[in-house]
Short mmCIF file of N, CA, C and O in Angstrom, two decimals:
data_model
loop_
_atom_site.label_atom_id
_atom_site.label_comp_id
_atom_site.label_asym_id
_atom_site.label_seq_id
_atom_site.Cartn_x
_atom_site.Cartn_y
_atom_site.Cartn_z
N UNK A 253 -19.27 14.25 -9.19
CA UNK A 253 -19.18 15.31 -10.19
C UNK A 253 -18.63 16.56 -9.51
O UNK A 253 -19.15 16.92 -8.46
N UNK A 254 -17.53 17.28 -10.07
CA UNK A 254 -17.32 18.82 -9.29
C UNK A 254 -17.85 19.69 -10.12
O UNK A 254 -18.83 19.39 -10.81
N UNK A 255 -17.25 20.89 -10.18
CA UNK A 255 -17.75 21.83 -10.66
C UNK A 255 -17.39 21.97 -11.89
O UNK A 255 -18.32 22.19 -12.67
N UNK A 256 -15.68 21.87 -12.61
CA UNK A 256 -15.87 21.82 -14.10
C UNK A 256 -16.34 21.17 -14.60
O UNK A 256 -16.58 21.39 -15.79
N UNK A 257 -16.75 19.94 -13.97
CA UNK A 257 -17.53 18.84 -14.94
C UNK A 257 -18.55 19.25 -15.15
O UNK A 257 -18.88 19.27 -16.34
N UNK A 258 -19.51 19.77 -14.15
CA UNK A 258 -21.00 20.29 -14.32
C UNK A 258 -20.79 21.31 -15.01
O UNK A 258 -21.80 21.88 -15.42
N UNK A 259 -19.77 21.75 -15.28
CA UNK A 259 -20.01 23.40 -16.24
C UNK A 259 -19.71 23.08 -18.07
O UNK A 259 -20.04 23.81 -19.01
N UNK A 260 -18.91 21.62 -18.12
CA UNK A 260 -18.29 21.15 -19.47
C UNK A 260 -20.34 20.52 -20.06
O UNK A 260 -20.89 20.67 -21.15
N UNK A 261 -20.83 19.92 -18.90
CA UNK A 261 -22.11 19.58 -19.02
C UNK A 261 -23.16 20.89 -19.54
O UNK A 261 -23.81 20.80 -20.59
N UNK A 262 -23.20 21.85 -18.83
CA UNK A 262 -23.79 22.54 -19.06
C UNK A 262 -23.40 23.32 -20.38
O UNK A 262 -24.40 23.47 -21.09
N UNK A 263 -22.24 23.86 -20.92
CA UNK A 263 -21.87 23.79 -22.18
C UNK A 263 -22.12 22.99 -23.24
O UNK A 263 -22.01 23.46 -24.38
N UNK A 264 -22.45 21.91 -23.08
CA UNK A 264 -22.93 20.73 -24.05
C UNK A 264 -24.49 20.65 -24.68
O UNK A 264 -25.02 20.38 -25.76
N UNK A 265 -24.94 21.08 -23.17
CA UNK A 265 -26.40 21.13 -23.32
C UNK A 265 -26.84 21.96 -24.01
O UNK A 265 -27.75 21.71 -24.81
N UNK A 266 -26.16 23.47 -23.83
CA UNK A 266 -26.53 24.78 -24.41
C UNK A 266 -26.22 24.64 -25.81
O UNK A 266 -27.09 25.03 -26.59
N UNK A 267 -24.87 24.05 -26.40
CA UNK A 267 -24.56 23.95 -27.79
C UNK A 267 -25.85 22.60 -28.52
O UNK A 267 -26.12 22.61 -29.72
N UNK A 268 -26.39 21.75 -27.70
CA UNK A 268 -27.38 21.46 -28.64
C UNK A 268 -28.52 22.21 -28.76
O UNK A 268 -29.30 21.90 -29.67
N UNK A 269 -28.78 23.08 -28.07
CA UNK A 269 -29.83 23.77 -28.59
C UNK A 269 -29.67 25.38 -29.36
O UNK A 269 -30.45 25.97 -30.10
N UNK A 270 -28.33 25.76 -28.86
CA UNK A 270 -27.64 27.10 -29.54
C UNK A 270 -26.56 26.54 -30.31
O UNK A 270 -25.57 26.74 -29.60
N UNK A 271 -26.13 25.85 -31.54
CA UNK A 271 -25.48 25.73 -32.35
C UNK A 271 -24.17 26.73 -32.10
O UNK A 271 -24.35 27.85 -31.63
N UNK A 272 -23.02 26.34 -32.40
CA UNK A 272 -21.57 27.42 -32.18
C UNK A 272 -21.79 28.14 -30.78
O UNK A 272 -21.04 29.12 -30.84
N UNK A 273 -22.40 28.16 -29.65
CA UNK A 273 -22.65 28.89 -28.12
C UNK A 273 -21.22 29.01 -28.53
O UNK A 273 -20.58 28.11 -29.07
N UNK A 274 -20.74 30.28 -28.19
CA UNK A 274 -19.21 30.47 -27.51
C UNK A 274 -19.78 30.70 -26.24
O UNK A 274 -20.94 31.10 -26.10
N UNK A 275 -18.66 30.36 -24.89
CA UNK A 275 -18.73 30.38 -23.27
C UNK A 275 -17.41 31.25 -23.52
O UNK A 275 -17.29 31.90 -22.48
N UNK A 276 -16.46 31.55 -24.31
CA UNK A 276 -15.49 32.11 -23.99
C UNK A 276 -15.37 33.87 -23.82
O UNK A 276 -14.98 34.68 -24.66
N UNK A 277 -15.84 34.12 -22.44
CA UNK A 277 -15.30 35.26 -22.36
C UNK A 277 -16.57 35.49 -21.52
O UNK A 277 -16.77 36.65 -21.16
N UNK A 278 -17.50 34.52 -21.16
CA UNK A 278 -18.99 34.52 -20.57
C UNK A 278 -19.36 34.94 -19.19
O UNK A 278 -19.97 33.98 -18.73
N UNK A 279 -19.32 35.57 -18.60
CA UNK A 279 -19.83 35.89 -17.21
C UNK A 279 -20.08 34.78 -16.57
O UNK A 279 -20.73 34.26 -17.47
N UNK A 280 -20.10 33.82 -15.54
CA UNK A 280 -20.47 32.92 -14.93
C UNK A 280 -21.74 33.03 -14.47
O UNK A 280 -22.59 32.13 -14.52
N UNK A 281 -21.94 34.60 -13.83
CA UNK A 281 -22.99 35.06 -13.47
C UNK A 281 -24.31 35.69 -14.45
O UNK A 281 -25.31 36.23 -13.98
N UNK A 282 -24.08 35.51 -15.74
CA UNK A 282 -24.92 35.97 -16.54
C UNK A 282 -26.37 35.09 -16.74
O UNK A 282 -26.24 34.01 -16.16
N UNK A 283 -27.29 35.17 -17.19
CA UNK A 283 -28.13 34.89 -17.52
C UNK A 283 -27.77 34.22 -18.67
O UNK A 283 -27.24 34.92 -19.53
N UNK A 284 -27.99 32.41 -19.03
CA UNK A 284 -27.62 32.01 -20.51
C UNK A 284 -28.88 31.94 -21.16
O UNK A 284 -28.89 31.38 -22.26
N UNK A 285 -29.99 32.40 -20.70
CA UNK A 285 -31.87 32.13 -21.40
C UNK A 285 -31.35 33.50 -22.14
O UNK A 285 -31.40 33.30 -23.36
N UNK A 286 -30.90 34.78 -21.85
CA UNK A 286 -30.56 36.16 -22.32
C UNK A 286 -29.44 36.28 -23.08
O UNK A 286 -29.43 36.88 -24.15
N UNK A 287 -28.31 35.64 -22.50
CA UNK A 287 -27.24 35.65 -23.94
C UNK A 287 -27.40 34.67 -24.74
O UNK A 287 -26.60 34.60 -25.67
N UNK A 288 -28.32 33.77 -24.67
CA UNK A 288 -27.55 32.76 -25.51
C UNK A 288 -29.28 32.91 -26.50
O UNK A 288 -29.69 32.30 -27.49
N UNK A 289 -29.81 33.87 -25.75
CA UNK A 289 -31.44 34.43 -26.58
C UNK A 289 -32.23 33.08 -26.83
O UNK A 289 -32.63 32.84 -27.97
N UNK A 290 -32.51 32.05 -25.67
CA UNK A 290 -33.46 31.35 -25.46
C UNK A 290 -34.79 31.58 -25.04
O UNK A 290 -35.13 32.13 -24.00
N UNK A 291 -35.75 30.94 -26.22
CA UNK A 291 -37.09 31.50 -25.30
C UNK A 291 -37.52 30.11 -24.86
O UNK A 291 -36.92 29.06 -25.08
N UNK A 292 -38.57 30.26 -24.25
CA UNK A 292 -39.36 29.29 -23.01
C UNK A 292 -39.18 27.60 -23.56
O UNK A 292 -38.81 26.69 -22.81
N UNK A 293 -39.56 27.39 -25.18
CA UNK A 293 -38.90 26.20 -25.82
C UNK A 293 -37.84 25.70 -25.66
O UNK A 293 -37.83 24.49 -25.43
N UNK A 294 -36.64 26.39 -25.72
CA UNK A 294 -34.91 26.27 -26.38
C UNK A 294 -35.05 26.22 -25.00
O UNK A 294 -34.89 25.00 -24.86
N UNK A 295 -35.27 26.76 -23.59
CA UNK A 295 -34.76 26.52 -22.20
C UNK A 295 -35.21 25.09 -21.93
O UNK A 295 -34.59 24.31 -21.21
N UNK A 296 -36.27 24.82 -22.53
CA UNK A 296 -36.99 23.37 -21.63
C UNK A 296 -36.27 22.31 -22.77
O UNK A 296 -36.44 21.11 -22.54
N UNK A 297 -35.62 22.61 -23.75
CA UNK A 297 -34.95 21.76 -24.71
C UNK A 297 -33.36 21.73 -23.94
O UNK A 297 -32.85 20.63 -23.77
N UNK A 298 -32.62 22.99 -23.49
CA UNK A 298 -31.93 22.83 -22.52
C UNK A 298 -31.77 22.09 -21.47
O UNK A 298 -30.79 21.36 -21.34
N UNK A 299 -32.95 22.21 -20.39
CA UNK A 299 -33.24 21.45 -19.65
C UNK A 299 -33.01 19.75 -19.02
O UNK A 299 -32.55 19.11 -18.08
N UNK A 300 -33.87 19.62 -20.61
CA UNK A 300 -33.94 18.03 -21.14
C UNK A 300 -32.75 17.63 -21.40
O UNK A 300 -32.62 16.41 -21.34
N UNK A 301 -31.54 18.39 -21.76
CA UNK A 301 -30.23 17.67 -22.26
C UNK A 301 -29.29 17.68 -21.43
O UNK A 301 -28.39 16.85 -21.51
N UNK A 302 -29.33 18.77 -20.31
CA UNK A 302 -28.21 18.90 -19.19
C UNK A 302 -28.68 17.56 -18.14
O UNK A 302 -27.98 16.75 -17.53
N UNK A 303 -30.02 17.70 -18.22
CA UNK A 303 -30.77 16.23 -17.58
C UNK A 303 -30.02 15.27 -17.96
O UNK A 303 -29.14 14.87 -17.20
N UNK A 304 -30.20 14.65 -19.30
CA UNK A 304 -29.86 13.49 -20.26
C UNK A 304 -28.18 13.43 -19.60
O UNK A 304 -27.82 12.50 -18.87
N UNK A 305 -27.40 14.40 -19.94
CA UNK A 305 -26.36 14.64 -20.12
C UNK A 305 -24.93 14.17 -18.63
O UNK A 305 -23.86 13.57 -18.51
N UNK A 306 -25.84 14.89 -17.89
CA UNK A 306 -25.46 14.93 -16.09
C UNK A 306 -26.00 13.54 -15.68
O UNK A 306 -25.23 12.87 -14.98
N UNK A 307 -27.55 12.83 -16.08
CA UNK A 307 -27.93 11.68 -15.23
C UNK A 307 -28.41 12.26 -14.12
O UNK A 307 -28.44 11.58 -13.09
N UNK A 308 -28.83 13.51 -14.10
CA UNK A 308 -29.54 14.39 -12.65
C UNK A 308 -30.98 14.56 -13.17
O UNK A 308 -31.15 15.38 -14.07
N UNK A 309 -31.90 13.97 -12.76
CA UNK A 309 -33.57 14.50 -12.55
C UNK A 309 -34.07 16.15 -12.56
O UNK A 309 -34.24 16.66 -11.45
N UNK A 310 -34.24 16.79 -13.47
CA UNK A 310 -34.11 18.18 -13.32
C UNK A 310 -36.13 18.44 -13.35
O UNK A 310 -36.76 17.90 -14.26
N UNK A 311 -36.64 19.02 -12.61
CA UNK A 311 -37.91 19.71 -12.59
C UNK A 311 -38.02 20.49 -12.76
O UNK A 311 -36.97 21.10 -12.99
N UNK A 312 -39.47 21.37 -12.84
CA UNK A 312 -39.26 22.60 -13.11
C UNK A 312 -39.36 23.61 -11.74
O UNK A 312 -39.73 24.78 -11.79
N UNK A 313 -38.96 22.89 -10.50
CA UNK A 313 -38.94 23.51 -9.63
C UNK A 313 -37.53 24.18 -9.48
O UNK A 313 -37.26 25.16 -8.78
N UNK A 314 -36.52 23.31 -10.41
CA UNK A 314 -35.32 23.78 -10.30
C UNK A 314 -35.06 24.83 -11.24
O UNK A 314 -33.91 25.24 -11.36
N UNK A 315 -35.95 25.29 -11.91
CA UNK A 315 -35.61 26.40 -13.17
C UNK A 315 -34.73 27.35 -12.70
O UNK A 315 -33.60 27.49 -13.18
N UNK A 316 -35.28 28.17 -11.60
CA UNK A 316 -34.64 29.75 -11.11
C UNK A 316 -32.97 29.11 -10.75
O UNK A 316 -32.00 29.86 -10.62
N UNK A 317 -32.90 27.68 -10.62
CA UNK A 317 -31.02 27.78 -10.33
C UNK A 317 -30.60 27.68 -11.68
O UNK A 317 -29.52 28.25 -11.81
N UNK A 318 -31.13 27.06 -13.03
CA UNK A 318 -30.65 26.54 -14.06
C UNK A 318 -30.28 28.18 -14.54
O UNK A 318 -29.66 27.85 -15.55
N UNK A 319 -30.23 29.28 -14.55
CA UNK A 319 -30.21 30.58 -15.22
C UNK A 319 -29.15 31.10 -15.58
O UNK A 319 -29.02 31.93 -16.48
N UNK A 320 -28.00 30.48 -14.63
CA UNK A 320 -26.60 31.21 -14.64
C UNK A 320 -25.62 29.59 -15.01
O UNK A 320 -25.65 28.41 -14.68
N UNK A 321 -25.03 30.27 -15.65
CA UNK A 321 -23.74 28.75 -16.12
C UNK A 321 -23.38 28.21 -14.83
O UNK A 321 -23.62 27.03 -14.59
N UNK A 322 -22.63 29.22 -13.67
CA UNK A 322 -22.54 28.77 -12.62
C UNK A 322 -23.46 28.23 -11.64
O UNK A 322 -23.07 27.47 -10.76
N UNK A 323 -24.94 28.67 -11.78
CA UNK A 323 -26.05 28.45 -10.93
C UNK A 323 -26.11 27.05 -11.39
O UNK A 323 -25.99 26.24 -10.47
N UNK A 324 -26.28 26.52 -12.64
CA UNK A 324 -26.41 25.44 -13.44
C UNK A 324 -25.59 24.41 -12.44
O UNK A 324 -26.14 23.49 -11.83
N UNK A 325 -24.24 24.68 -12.37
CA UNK A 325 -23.19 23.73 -12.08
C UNK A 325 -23.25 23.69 -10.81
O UNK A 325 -23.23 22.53 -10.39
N UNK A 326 -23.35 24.75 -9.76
CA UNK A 326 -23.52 24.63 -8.73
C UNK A 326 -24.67 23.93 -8.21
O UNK A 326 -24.74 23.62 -7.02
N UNK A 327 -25.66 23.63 -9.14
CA UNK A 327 -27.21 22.87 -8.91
C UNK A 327 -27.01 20.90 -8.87
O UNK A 327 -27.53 19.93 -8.33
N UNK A 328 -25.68 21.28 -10.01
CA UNK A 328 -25.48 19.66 -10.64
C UNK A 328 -24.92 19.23 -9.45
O UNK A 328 -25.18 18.14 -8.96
N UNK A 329 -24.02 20.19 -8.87
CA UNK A 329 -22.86 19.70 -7.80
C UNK A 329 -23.48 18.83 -6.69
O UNK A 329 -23.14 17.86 -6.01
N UNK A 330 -24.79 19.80 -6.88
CA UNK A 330 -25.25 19.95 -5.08
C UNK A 330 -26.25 18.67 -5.32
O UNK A 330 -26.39 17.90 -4.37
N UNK A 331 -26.97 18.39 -6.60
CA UNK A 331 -28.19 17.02 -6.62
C UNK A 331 -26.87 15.64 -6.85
O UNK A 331 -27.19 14.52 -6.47
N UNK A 332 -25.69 15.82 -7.38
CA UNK A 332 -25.14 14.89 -7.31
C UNK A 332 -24.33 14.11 -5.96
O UNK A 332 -24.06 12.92 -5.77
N UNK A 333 -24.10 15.27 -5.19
CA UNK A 333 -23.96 14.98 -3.84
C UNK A 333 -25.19 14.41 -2.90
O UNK A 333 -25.24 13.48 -2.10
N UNK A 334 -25.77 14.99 -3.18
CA UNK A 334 -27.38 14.61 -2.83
C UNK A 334 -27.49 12.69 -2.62
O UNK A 334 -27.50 11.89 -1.68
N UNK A 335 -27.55 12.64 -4.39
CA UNK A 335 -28.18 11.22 -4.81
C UNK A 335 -26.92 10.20 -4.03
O UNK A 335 -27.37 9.12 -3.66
N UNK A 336 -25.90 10.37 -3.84
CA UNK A 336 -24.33 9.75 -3.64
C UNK A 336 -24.78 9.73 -1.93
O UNK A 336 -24.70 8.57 -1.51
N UNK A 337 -25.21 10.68 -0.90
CA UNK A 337 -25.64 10.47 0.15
C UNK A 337 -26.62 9.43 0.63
O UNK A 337 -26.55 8.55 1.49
N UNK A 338 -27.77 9.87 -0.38
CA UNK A 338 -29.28 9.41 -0.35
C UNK A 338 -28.66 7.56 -0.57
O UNK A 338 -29.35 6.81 0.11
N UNK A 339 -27.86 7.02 -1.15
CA UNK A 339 -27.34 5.88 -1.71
C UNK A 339 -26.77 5.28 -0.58
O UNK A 339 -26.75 4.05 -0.52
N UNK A 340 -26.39 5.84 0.16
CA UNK A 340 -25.08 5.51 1.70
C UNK A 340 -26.26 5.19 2.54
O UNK A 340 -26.37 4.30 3.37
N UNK A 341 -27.19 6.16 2.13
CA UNK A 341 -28.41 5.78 3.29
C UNK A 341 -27.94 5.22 4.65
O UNK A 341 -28.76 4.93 5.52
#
């Protein structure tokens, strides 16, 4: 997975739980729980779908990276490299 893929993922996820999300014109660095006005539900409904979506195991230890579109993708990048190592064993 690179990085637009994890970010087309993370867009997907957000539009099932924010209906019409526009990303166009979005800060990478922004907070999407604050623009996209998710509370503690709609994030863990997030969560669950970038999970579903990617095939990446997401906990809630990983919350503080899930915050930023880019933090998101940069998280997917880094557990998908991960699991692809962990496999080579």
């Amino acid at each position: 997975m690179n990085h637009e893929q994890a970010k087309a993922f993370v867009r997907q996820a957000v539009q099932r739980v924010v209906p019409g999300a526009e990303f166009t014109g979005l800060d990478p660095d922004a907070s999407l729980r604050d623009t996209f006005e998710m509370d503690s539900l709609d994030f863990l409904e997030f969560v669950e779908a970038l999970a579903e979506l990617s095939g990446t195991e997401l906990t809630e230890d990983d919350y503080p990276a899930l915050d930023t579109w880019d933090g998101c993708a940069a998280h997917l990048v880094g557990e998908a490299r991960t699991s692809v190592q962990g496999r080579r064993g």
